[in-house]
Amino acid sequence: MAKTFTKILIANRGEIACRVIRSCQDLGIKTVAVYSDADGDGEHVRRADEAVRIGPAPSSKSYLLIDKIIEACKTTGAEAVHPGFGFLSENAQFVEALEKEGIAFIGPLAGAIASMGDKITSKKLAGEAGVSTVPGHMALIADADEAVKISGEIGYPVMIKATAGGGGKGMRIAWNTDKARAGYRSAQNEARSSFGDDRIFIEKYIEEPRHIEIQVLADGHGNTLYLGERECSIQRRHQKVVEEAPSPFLDEATRKAMGEQAVALAEAVDYRSAGTVEFIVDKDRNFYFLEMNTRIQVEHPVTEMITGLDLVGWMIRIAAGEALDFAQDEVKLNGWSIETRVYAEDPYRSFLPSIGRLVHYREPEGGRWSDEEARVRIDSGVTEGSEITMYYDPMIAKLVTHAPDRARAIAAMQQALDGFVIRGISHNIPFLSSVIAHERFREGRLTTNFIAEEYPEGFEGSVLEALVHEDLLALSAAAWHRRMRREALASNPSSESYSQATEWCVMVERDSHLFTVIPEAALFRVLDGKGREREIAIEAKPGALLFHCVIDGTERAVQIDRRRPAFSVTHEGASFEVLVVPPRVGELAAYMPVKLPPDLSRFLLSPMPGLLVSLAVEEGQGVKAGEELAVVEAMKMENVLRAEKDGVIAKIHAEPGASLVVDQAILEFE
């Protein structure tokens, strides 16, 4: 580099702050972390060379305060700021404020951020630059009547959008006149409360849509390149869940056309740095501009994996004045990469956020793959013992795999998800495993409606193939036999207990399965009641939650949690409890009474840990079904709890301002 920075401040937190620190270290640049009161022990604070406290936990009082960031730069002598994503990353005023203080912003110029930050302005600029845009009405809409008129002219279905929107807020799909009128009002109200900006526009809704984006990289010397595409169609409520590069849908001609249009738009706004141009693509590979993200994307690792480029490193080098040292024809796409976003949320409870301490945290080991060409990468900002709080985005880590082709990248992802150990909070790994294993995903038949169509009633858990389930039952018998033998030898080293064939009954609820376990030198031979014999090798330390196994030649990572007297088995997103006992005990267990769960229907329980913001009722008050009872806030989201049926409030158990745990009683009905 002809010029470089000696110290960079990262105006962010969590995994993206750690990611930026890694690139800075590779370039020999010192780093400064900033932190709120909730992040004093954060991993990004430990990894940086210096750290500066910038305020209380809420981001509005810390990470979003421009003057605090600038003050931290002055205090530490940081010459430049990398904003990561979120927070101030696309704030033109922040860029201008840094410029006034002589501090470099590692990102695009303020003008590019401002022009691309407004959806109406960006679409107009895209059209002028020759970029294909979705048919629609880009001018502001005065009221619901005009919204209905314009929707009819465009042709249903239409998408009603807030011009300042993001993250799925302020967006409604209208299929007819009534939906257009209601959608306009609700989108406007949501936009006003979320962004302080209630401007609305309308565009054609694309059916069977795919969300495919182009990564661009531009320097200050007239060089702008596209680095292939990312397929981001697997979304839940407009939030990306799984991303991959390249797309299984695009052909080379479409890729080139989309890339060239993305470059044209970047050049039209004098773009510098890494950026992403997002498109919606229909079933016939017609593509339309959605928006441009003027920052590094959450999903940038998949592009790095297939191109071999350090995008964050290039952002720093471009901000320091360096020119790109490669041309468009030198950009090669190598293999396939997939990313899953691991979140602290409960997929079995409508993906409600989960907070608490990571009691156990073990990232999957990349060297364990049977496919030696497959690689795994984890971008995270946590370690075992880290606290997941209610104040910020609930992302725990980004799990990324890379392999020579898509099928092998998927297989590596499944293994990696199976080997990711997280305890202490709820997480979405079971759901991610289910998506990755889904036949439609594996075939590449994706749209942005994938989750809504394939999980219409929400996520209720994965169902294992029958043979896989039977393999895990046999593994349970072998693992229990292994445990009993180890305990016998620990108490009496000369013990012969469990050194010969032993029968075990594996019980799943009321179903019993008999196995004979025969220990041998390096494995177990397990015979089931159907006459099938399996060879099972187990690698796991005493007390480990993760068992690396080979069952009849197939490698599997299986998680086993002891829950006396039973234990839980988890694999490929499915979990079930087993009880391993001698056969006679199994026979008698059939006569044990079933313990019924307590009746909690009279209580309103908190569905998540969070803050009780408000109560809308009082003791003795009658309520109707659907009426608001309370509001609980967690992870920057407010959740309104409503009455499921008519009733009368008998007792209030928690007052506004209380910190709630999962299933804590808020109130009780008569």
Coordinates of N, CA and C in Angstrom, one line a residue, residues 7 9 32-34 50-54 66-78 103:
K7 N -4.1 3.4 12.7 CA -5.1 3.1 13.7 C -6.5 3.3 13.2
L9 N -10.7 3.0 14.2 CA -11.8 2.7 15.2 C -12.9 2.0 14.5
V32 N -9.3 0.2 17.5 CA -10.0 0.7 18.7 C -11.4 0.2 18.7
A33 N -11.8 -0.4 19.8 CA -13.2 -0.8 19.9 C -13.9 0.2 20.7
V34 N -15.2 0.4 20.5 CA -16.1 1.1 21.3 C -17.1 0.2 21.9
E50 N -7.3 -1.2 21.8 CA -7.8 -0.2 22.7 C -9.3 -0.3 22.7
A51 N -9.9 0.2 23.8 CA -11.4 0.2 23.9 C -11.8 1.4 24.6
V52 N -12.9 2.0 24.2 CA -13.5 3.2 24.7 C -15.0 3.0 25.0
R53 N -15.4 3.3 26.3 CA -16.8 3.3 26.6 C -17.5 4.5 26.0
I54 N -18.7 4.3 25.4 CA -19.4 5.4 24.8 C -20.8 5.6 25.3
I66 N -23.1 10.1 17.2 CA -22.0 10.5 16.4 C -20.9 11.2 17.2
D67 N -21.3 12.1 18.1 CA -20.3 12.9 18.8 C -19.5 12.0 19.7
K68 N -20.1 10.9 20.2 CA -19.3 9.9 21.1 C -18.3 9.2 20.2
I69 N -18.6 8.8 19.0 CA -17.7 8.1 18.2 C -16.5 9.1 17.8
I70 N -16.8 10.3 17.5 CA -15.8 11.3 17.1 C -14.9 11.6 18.3
E71 N -15.5 11.7 19.5 CA -14.7 11.9 20.7 C -13.7 10.8 20.9
A72 N -14.2 9.5 20.7 CA -13.3 8.4 20.9 C -12.2 8.4 19.9
C73 N -12.5 8.8 18.7 CA -11.4 8.9 17.7 C -10.3 9.9 18.1
K74 N -10.8 11.0 18.6 CA -9.8 12.1 19.0 C -9.0 11.6 20.2
T75 N -9.7 10.9 21.2 CA -9.0 10.5 22.4 C -7.9 9.5 22.1
T76 N -8.2 8.6 21.1 CA -7.3 7.5 20.8 C -6.3 7.8 19.7
G77 N -6.6 8.8 18.9 CA -5.8 9.1 17.7 C -6.1 8.3 16.5
A78 N -7.3 7.7 16.5 CA -7.7 6.9 15.3 C -7.9 7.8 14.1
I103 N -11.2 12.9 9.8 CA -11.2 11.5 10.1 C -11.8 10.8 8.9

